[in-house]
Structure formats: structure tokens, C-alpha cells
Short mmCIF file of C-alpha atoms in Angstrom, two decimals:
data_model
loop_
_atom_site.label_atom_id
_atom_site.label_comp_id
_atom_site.label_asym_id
_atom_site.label_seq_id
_atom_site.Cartn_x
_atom_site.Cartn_y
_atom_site.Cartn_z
CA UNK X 25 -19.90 2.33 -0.64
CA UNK X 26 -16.14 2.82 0.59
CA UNK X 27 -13.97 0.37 1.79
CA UNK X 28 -11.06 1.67 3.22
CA UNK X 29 -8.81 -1.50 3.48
CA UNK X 30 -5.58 -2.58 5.34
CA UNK X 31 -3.27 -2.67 3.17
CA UNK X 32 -0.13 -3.42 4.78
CA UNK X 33 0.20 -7.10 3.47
CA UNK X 34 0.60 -5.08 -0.08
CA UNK X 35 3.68 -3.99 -0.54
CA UNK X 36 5.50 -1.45 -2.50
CA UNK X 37 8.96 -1.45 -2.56
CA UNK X 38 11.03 0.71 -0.34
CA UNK X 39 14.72 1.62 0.41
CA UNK X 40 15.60 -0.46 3.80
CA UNK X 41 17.95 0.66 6.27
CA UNK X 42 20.37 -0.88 8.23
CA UNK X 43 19.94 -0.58 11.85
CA UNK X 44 23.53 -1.66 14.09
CA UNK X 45 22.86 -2.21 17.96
CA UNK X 46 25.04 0.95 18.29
CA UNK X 47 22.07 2.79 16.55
CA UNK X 48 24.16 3.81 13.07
CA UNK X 49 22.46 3.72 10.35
CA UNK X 50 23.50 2.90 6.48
CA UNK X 51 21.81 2.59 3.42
CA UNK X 52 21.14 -0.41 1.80
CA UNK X 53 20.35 -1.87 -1.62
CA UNK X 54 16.69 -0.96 -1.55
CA UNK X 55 14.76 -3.29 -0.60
CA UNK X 56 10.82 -3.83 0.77
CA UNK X 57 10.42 -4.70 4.43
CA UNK X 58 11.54 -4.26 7.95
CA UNK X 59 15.23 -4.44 9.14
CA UNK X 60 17.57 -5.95 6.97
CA UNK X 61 20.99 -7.64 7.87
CA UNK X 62 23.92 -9.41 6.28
CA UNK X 63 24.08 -12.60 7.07
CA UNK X 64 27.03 -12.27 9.40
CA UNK X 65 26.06 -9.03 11.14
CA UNK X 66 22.39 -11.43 12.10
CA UNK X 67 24.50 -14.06 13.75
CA UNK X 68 26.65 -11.71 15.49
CA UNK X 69 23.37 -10.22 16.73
CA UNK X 70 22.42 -13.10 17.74
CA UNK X 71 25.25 -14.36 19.60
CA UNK X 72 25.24 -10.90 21.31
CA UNK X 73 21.66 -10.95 21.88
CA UNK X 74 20.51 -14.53 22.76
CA UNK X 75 17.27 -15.48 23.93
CA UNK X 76 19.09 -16.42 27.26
CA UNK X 77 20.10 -15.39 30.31
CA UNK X 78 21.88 -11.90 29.72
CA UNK X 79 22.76 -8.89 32.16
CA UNK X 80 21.31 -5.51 31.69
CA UNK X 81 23.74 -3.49 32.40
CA UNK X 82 27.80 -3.73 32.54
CA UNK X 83 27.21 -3.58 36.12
CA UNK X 84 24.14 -5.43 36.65
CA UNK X 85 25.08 -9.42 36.55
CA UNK X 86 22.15 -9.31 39.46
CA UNK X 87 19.42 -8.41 37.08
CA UNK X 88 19.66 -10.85 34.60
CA UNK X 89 16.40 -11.99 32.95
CA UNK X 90 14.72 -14.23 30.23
CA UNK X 91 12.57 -14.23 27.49
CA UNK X 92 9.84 -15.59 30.19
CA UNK X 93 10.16 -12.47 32.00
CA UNK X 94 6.78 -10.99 33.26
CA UNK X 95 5.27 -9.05 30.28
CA UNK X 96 8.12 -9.95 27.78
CA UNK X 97 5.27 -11.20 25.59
CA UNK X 98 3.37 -7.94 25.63
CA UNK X 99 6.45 -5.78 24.14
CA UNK X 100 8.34 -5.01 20.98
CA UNK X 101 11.78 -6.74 20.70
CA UNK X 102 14.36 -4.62 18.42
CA UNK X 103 16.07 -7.65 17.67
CA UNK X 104 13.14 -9.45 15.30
CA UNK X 105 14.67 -8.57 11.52
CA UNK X 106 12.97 -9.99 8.15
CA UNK X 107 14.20 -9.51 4.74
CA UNK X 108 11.97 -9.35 2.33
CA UNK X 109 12.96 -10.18 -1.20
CA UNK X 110 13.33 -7.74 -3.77
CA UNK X 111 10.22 -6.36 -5.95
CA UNK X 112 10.82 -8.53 -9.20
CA UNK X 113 11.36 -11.40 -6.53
CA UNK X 114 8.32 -10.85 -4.38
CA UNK X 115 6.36 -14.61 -4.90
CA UNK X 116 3.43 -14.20 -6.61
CA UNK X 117 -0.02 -14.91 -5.34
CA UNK X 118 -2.36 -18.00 -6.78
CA UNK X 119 -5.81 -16.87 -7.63
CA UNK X 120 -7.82 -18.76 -5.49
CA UNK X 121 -10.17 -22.28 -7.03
CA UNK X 122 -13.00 -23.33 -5.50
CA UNK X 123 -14.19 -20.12 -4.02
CA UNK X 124 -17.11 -19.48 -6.76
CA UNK X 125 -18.94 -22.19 -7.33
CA UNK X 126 -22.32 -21.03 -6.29
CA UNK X 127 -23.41 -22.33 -10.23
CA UNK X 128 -22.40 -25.53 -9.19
CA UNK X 129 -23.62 -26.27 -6.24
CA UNK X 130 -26.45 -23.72 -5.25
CA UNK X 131 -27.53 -22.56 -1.86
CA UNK X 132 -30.39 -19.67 -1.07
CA UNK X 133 -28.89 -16.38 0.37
CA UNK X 134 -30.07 -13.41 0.21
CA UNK X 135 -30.03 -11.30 -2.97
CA UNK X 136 -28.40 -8.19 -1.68
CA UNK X 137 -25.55 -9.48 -0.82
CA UNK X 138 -25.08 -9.56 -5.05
CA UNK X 139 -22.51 -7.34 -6.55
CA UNK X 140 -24.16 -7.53 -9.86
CA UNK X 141 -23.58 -4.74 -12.44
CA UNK X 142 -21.28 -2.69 -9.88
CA UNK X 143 -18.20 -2.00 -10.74
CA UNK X 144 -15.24 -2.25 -7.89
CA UNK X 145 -11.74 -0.82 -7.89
CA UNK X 146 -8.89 -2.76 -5.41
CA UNK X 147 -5.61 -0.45 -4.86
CA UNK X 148 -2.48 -2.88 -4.69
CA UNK X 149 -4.24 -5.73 -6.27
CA UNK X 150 -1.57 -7.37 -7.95
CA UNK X 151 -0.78 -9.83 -4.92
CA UNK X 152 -2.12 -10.98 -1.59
CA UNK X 153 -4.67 -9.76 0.01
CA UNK X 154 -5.77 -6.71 -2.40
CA UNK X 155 -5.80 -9.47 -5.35
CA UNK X 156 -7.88 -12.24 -3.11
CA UNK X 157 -10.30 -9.40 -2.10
CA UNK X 158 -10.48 -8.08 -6.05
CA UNK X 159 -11.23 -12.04 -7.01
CA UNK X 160 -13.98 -11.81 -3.95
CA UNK X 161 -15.90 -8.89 -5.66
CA UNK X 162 -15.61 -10.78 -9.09
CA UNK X 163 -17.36 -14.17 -7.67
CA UNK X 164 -20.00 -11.73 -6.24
CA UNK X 165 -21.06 -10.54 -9.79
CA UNK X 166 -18.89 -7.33 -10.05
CA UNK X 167 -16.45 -6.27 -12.83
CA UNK X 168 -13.39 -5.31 -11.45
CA UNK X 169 -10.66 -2.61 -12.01
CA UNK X 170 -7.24 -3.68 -10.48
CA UNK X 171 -4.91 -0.54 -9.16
CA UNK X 172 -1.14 -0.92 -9.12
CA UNK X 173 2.43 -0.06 -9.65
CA UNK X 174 2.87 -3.47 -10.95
CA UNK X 175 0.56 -3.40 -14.22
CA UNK X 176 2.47 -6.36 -15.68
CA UNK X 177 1.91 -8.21 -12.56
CA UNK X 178 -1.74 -7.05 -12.15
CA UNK X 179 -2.64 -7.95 -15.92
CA UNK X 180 -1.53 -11.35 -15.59
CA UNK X 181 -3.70 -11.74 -12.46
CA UNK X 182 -6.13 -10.31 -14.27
CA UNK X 183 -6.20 -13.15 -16.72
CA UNK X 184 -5.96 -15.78 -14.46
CA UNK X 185 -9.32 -14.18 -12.40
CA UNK X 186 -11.24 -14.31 -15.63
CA UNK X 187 -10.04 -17.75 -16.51
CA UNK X 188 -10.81 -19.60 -12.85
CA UNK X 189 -13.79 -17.49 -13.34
CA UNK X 190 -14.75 -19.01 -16.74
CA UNK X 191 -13.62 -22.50 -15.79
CA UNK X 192 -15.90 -22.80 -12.47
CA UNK X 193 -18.89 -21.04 -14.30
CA UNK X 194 -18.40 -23.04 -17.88
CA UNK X 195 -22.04 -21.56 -18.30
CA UNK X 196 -21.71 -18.43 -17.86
CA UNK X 197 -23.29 -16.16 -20.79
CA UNK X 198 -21.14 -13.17 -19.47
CA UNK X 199 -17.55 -13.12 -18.13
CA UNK X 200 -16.93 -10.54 -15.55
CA UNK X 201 -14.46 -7.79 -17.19
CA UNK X 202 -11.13 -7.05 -15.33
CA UNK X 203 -9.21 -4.17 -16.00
CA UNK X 204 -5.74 -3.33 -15.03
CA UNK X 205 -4.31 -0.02 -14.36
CA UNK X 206 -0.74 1.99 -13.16
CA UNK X 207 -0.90 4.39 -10.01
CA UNK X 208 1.09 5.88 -7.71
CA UNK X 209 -1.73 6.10 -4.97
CA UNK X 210 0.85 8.90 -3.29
CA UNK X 211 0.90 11.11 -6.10
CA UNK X 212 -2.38 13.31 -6.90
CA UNK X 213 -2.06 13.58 -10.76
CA UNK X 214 -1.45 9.85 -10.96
CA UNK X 215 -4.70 9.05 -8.83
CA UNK X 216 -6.45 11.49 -11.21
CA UNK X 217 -5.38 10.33 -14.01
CA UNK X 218 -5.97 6.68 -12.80
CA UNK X 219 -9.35 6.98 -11.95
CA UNK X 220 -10.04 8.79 -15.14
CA UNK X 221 -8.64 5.69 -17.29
CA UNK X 222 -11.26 3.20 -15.27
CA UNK X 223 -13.87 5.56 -16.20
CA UNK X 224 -13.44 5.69 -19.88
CA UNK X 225 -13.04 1.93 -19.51
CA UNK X 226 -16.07 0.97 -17.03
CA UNK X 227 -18.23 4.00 -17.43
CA UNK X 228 -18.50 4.86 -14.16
CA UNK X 229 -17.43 3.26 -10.00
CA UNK X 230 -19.18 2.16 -7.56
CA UNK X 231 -16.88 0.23 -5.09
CA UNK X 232 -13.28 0.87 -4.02
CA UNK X 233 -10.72 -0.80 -1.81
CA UNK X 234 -8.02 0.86 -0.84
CA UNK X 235 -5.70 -2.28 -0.45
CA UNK X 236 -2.27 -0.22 -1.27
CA UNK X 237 0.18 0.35 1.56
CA UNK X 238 4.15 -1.34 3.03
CA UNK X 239 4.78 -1.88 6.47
CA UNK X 240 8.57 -1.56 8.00
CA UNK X 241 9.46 -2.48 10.95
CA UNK X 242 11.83 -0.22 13.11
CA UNK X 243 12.15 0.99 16.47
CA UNK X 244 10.70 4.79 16.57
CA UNK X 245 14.51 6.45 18.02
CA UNK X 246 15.80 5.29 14.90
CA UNK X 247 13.42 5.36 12.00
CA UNK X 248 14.49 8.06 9.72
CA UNK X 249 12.00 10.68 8.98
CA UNK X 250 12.36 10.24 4.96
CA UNK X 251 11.17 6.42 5.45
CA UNK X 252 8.38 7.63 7.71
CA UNK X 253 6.72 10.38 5.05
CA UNK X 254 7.15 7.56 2.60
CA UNK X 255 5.35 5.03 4.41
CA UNK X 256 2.40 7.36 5.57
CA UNK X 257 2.15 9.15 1.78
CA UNK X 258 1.17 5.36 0.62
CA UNK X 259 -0.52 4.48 3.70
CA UNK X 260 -2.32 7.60 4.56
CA UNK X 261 -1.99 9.84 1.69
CA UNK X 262 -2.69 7.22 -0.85
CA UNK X 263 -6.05 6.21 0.63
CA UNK X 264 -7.05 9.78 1.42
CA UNK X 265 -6.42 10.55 -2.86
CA UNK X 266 -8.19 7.68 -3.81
CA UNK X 267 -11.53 8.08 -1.32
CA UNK X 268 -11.93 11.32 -2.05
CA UNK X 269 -11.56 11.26 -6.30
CA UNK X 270 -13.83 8.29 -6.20
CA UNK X 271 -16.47 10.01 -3.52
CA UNK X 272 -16.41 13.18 -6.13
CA UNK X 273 -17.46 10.95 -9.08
CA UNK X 274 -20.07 9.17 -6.64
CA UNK X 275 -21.61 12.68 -5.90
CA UNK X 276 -21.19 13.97 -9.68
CA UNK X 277 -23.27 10.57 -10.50
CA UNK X 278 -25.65 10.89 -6.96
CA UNK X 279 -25.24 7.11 -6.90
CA UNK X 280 -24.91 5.76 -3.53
CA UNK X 281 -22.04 3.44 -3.35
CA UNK X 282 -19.08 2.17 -1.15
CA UNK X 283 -15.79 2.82 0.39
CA UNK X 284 -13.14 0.52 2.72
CA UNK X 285 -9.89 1.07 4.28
CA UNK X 286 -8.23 -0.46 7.49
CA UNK X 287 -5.62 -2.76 9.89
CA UNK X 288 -6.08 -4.15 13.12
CA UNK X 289 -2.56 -2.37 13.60
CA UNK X 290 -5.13 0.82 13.86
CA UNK X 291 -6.01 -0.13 17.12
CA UNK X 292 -4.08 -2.44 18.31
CA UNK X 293 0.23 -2.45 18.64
CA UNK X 294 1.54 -5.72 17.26
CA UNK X 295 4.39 -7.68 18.99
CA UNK X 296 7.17 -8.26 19.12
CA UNK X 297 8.20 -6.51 16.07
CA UNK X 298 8.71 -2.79 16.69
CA UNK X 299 6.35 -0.70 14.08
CA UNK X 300 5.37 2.37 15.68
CA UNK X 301 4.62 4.77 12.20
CA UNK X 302 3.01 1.72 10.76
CA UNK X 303 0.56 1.57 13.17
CA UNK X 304 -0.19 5.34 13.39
CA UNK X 305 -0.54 5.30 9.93
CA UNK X 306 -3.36 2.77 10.08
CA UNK X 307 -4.68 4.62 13.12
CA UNK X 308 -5.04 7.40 10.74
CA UNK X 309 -6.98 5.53 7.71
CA UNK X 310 -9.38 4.09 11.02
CA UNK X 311 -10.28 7.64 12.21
CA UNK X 312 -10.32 8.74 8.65
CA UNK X 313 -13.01 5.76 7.59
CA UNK X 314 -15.13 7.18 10.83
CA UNK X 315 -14.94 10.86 9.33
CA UNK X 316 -15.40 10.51 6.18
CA UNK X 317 -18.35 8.44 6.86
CA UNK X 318 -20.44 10.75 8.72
CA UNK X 319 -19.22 13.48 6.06
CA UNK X 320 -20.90 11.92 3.42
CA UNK X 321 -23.63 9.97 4.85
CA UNK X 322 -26.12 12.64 2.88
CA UNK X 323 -24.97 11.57 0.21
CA UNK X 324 -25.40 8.19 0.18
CA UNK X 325 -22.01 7.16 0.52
CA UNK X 326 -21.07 4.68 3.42
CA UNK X 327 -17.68 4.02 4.80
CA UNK X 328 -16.16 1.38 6.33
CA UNK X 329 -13.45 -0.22 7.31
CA UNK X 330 -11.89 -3.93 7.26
CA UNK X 331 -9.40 -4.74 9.64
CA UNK X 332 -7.13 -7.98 8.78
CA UNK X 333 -5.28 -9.82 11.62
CA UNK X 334 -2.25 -11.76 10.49
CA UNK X 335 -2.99 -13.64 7.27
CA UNK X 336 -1.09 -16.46 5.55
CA UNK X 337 -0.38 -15.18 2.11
CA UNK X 338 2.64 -16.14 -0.43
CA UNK X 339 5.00 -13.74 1.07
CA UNK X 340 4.18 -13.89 4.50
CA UNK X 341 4.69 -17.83 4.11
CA UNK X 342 8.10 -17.28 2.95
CA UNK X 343 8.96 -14.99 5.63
CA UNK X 344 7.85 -17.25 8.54
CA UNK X 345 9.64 -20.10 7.44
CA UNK X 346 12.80 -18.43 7.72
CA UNK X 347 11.40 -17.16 11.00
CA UNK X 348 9.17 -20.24 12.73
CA UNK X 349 9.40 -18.43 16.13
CA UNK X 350 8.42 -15.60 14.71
CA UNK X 351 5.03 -17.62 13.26
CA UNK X 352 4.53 -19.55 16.99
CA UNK X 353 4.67 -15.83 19.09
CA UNK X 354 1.79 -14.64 16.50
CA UNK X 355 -0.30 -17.04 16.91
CA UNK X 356 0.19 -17.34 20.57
CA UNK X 357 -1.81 -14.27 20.49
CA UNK X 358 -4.32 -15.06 18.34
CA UNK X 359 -7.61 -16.83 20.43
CA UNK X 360 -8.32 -19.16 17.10
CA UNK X 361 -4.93 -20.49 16.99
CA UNK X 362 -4.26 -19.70 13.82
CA UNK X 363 -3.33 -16.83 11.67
CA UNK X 364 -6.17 -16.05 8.77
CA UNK X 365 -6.18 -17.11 5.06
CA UNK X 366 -6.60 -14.46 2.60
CA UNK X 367 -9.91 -15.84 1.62
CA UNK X 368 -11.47 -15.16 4.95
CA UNK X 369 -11.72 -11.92 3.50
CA UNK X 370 -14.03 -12.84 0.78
CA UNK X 371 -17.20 -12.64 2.83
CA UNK X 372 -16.52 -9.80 5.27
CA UNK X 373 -15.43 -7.78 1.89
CA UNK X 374 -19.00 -8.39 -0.11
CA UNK X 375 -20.60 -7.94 2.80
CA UNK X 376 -19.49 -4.46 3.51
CA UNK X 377 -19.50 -3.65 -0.07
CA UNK X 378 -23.06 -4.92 -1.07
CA UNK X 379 -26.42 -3.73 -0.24
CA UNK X 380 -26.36 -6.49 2.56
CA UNK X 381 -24.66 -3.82 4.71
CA UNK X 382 -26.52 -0.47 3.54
CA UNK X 383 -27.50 0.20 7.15
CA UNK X 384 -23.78 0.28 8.25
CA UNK X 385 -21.30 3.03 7.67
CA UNK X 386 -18.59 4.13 9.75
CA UNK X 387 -17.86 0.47 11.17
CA UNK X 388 -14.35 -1.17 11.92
CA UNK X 389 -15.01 -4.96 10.93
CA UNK X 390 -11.89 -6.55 12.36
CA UNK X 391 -11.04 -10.03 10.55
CA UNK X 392 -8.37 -11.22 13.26
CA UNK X 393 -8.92 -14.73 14.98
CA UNK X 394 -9.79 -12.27 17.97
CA UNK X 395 -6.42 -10.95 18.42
CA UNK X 396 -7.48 -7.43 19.14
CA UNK X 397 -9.82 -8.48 21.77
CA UNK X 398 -7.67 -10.42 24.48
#
């Protein structure tokens, strides 16, 4: 089976721009995330553009309005700007304790939910939500193949999977094996080359998560078209090439197997921050899950796709506390009150990945709080 997974939360590191009110634009150290500003050109954007009473116009003192303004809550706002840190300074994600400790305390469930003797492969599995959804198909009984730029990263994650692993299960006869391995999921003879190396190392694939994307966050007039291709060869591109070598070694083997992909920014636009590609992009890998699904339903192979809402991980902490309204407009929106944790993917993923699901292909499993459906 095919999961075709959102992976915006995963980021790769990209050249940011700097956007002025007057619409210039000038490059910056690069950078991965949305909008970046100096310090001083933010609070001079901020005085500029408060939050309070402001005219519209040079003209217009009689159409002043607020943030409380009917529908403000329902558009983008140009204004929002996060900095992300720099690649060696994105924080690192903790494997997650606790979460596999069936051995210890054991309830019935049904067998085919077991990932036993499959072998799964996350794209951008070094950190947040690819690496918590990787760990997820390793409690489930799978060995696992990690995907990313980051190999040093992803090998010591690697590590620290097998060792909570090892620690929670102190009597386990067999230790899941977790492999870790460079791409470029944008770049054909990289993804080839990629998912030859897992091959010679696991023998063979059976599950794949296409975790790998970035997300910026620009208003469309001013997004330059460079950034855009970028963003949609990861996005796009990158889970197309991986999908597609992995389905041709599914058919070569006629082993019927899995595939995910998604974002809940695939059907949905997200407020306030202006991210117009980002969504199409994820548009894209939905319609793409639905296609290739009924493509290859003869031969076995299901697609589906998980959708993640907003989730708490390492770097989106970091981000919201330099931005708390930021964190209280999100979860305004979200009907559970809170945004998700990256282990409420664990389920939904071995679910969709196991034989649990082998009557469902094709299906958008959105893991947002209900977000998407007020």
C-alpha cells in the first residue's frame, strides 16, 4: 500500500525572500520558511500596520476598520512573517517513549492491523512528523528505511528508534532494523538510486510515506516563480518519483502493498498566513493519491492519503512562541481546541498502511481536530 503523506511540517531548506510593503523583493541569506524580516524592518511593519484602527486609503479616514471586521478571520493577512532557523539549527525531534508498550501491558486487537515482516520507507524522516510516523510503523512490527537529505540527522534518529525500541520491549528476540538513506526526492537519478540502496539493504518494499516537502508562506503577486518550481519539485515532483519507483518494484514483485501522501492544505486554504502554491501543491499530491489509486487498483496496490491539521512538533513549538497570536487564531479554528501532537498520527498511519485497511484505497483520512469541516 501507498501512503502519500503531508509533508509540509518536513522541511528542506530553501532560499527566503524578503518581501517590503512596497512589493520589492531582495534576497536573503537562505533560509527555510515563510517571510523573513530584520528585526527593525518587523517593527516598522508593525508600527505601520497595527492591529488597530487604520484607514484604507489616503483618502478614506471614513472607512477605517479592525481586526474584528466581518470575515477578517476567514482571510490571509500579508503581514503574518516567521523565521525559521537555519538547517543546522532546525531543533531536533525526540523519539517518542511510551508509545510501544503493547509487551507490557497487553490488550486484544485485531491482527491485521500488524506490520510484521513489511518493510516501510518514510521520505523526510529525520524530524517531525515523517520521523514520528517512521517510529509508528516500527512499534507496529515493521523494519523501517528512513529517506532524507539529512543522513547524519536521520542515522542518529535511527539509533535512538531502535534503542526506545529495545528499552520498552527488553524481551524482544528481534530488534526491528532501521536504515538510513540520502535523497533528493526532486531529482530522478537520486530517487533511483535511493530506492535501489534500500533494496540491496531490505530485499525488497512494501510501504512508503512520502513525508518530504517545505511550505513558504507568501502572497501569490509576489512569490517568485523560481521559489514556486522549487517548492512544487519537492512537494509534487518528489512524491510523484518516489510513488511511482516504489509502485514499479511492487508490480516487478506482484506483491500487493501500500502508498500515502497528503495535507489538509489540499482542500482546505489555511489562515491567516498567505500560502497559495503551498496549497496547490498539496491539492496536487490529493488528486494524485485519487489517480494513482484507481490506476493501480489491479494490481493490488492501494493509495491513500493522510491529511495532518496543525500539529505541535519541535519546530512548530518554537515558532509559536515567538508568535502566541499566531498559535490562539489556529486553534480558534480548530473544533477540538487544540492543535494535534505528532503521535496522533501513529494510528491513522498503521491503519492505512496495514491489512486493517485493504478494502480502502483512494481515501483522504484527514487528522485535523475537524478544522476542515467547519
Amino acid at each position: 500500500m501507498f501512503w502519500l503523506a503531508r509533508s509540509s511540517r518536513t522541511l528542506y531548506r530553501s532560499a527566503a525572500v524578503l518581501r517590503t510593503r512596497q512589493g520589492a523583493l531582495s534576497s536573503t541569506t537562505p533560509t527555510p520558511g515563510w517571510i523573513v524580516m530584520t528585526a527593525s524592518q518587523r517593527q516598522q511593519h508593525q508600527r505601520h500596520y497595527s492591529s488597530g484602527p487604520r484607514a484604507t486609503s489616503p483618502s478614506a479616514g471614513k472607512h477605517e476598520h479592525t481586526a474584528a471586521e466581518g470575515g477578517s478571520n476567514a482571510r490571509t493577512d500579508d503581514s503574518i512573517t516567521v523565521e525559521y532557523p537555519a538547517a543546522d539549527k532546525l531543533p531536533a525531534s525526540e523519539t517518542v517513549a511510551g508509545a510501544g508498550r503493547a509487551s507490557v501491558h497487553v490488550f486484544p486487537t485485531l491482527a491485521s492491523f500488524s506490520l510484521q515482516g513489511k518493510v516501510g520507507v518514510v521520505t523526510g524522516g529525520a524530524r517531525g512528523l515523517g520521523l514520528v510516523m517512521g517510529q509508528g510503523m516500527v512499534i507496529s512490527g515493521a523494519d523501517l528505511a528512513i529517506v532524507d537529505l539529512n543522513k547524519d540527522e536521520a542515522a542518529r534518529q535511527a539509533k535512538s528508534i531502535v534503542r526506545m525500541f529495545k528499552k520498552e520491549h527488553p524481551e524482544a528476540k528481534k530488534l526491528p532494523k532501521v536504515t538510513t538513506h540520502f535523497a533528493d526526492v526532486s531529482d530522478p537519478e537520486s530517487v533511483e538510486a535511493c530506492i535501489a540502496e534500500i533494496i540491496a539493504e531490505h530485499g525488497k518494499i512494501d510501504n512508503l510515506v512520502t513525508s518530504a516537502g517545505f511550505t513558504e508562506n507568501f502572497e501569490a503577486i509576489a512569490y517568485p516563480i523560481d521559489r514556486m518550481r522549487k517548492l512544487w519539485g519537492v512537494n509534487v515532483d518528489g512524491t510523484y518519483l518516489f510513488a511511482t519507483a516504489v509502485a514499479r518494484h511492487l508490480m516487478d514483485r506482484k506483491s500487493k502493498a501500500s502508498i500515502f501522501i497528503g495535507s489538509m492544505s489540499g482542500a482546505i486554504v489555511n489562515v491567516p498566513q498567505p500560502q497559495a502554491p503551498y496549497n496547490a501543491a498539496k491539492a496536487a499530491v490529493r488528486h494524485l493519491c485519487a489517480s494513482l489509486s484507481v490506476e493501480w487498483a489491479k494490481s493490488g496496490i492501494r493509495v491513500n492519503c493522510i491529511s495532518p491539521g496543525y500539529m505541535l512538533t519541535a519546530l512548530t513549538q518554537k515558532i509559536l512562541d515567538d508568535n502566541p497570536d499566531l498559535k490562539q487564531q489556529w486553534t480558534s479554528l480548530i473544533p477540538q481546541g487544540r492543535m494535534g501532537s505528532p503521535e496522533d498520527l501513529m494510528g491513522p498511519v498503521t491503519f492505512l498502511l496495514s491489512d486493517a485497511s485493504s478494502y480502502v484505497t483512494g481515501a483522504d483520512l484527514r487528522v485535523d481536530g475537524g478544522y476542515t469541516v467547519t
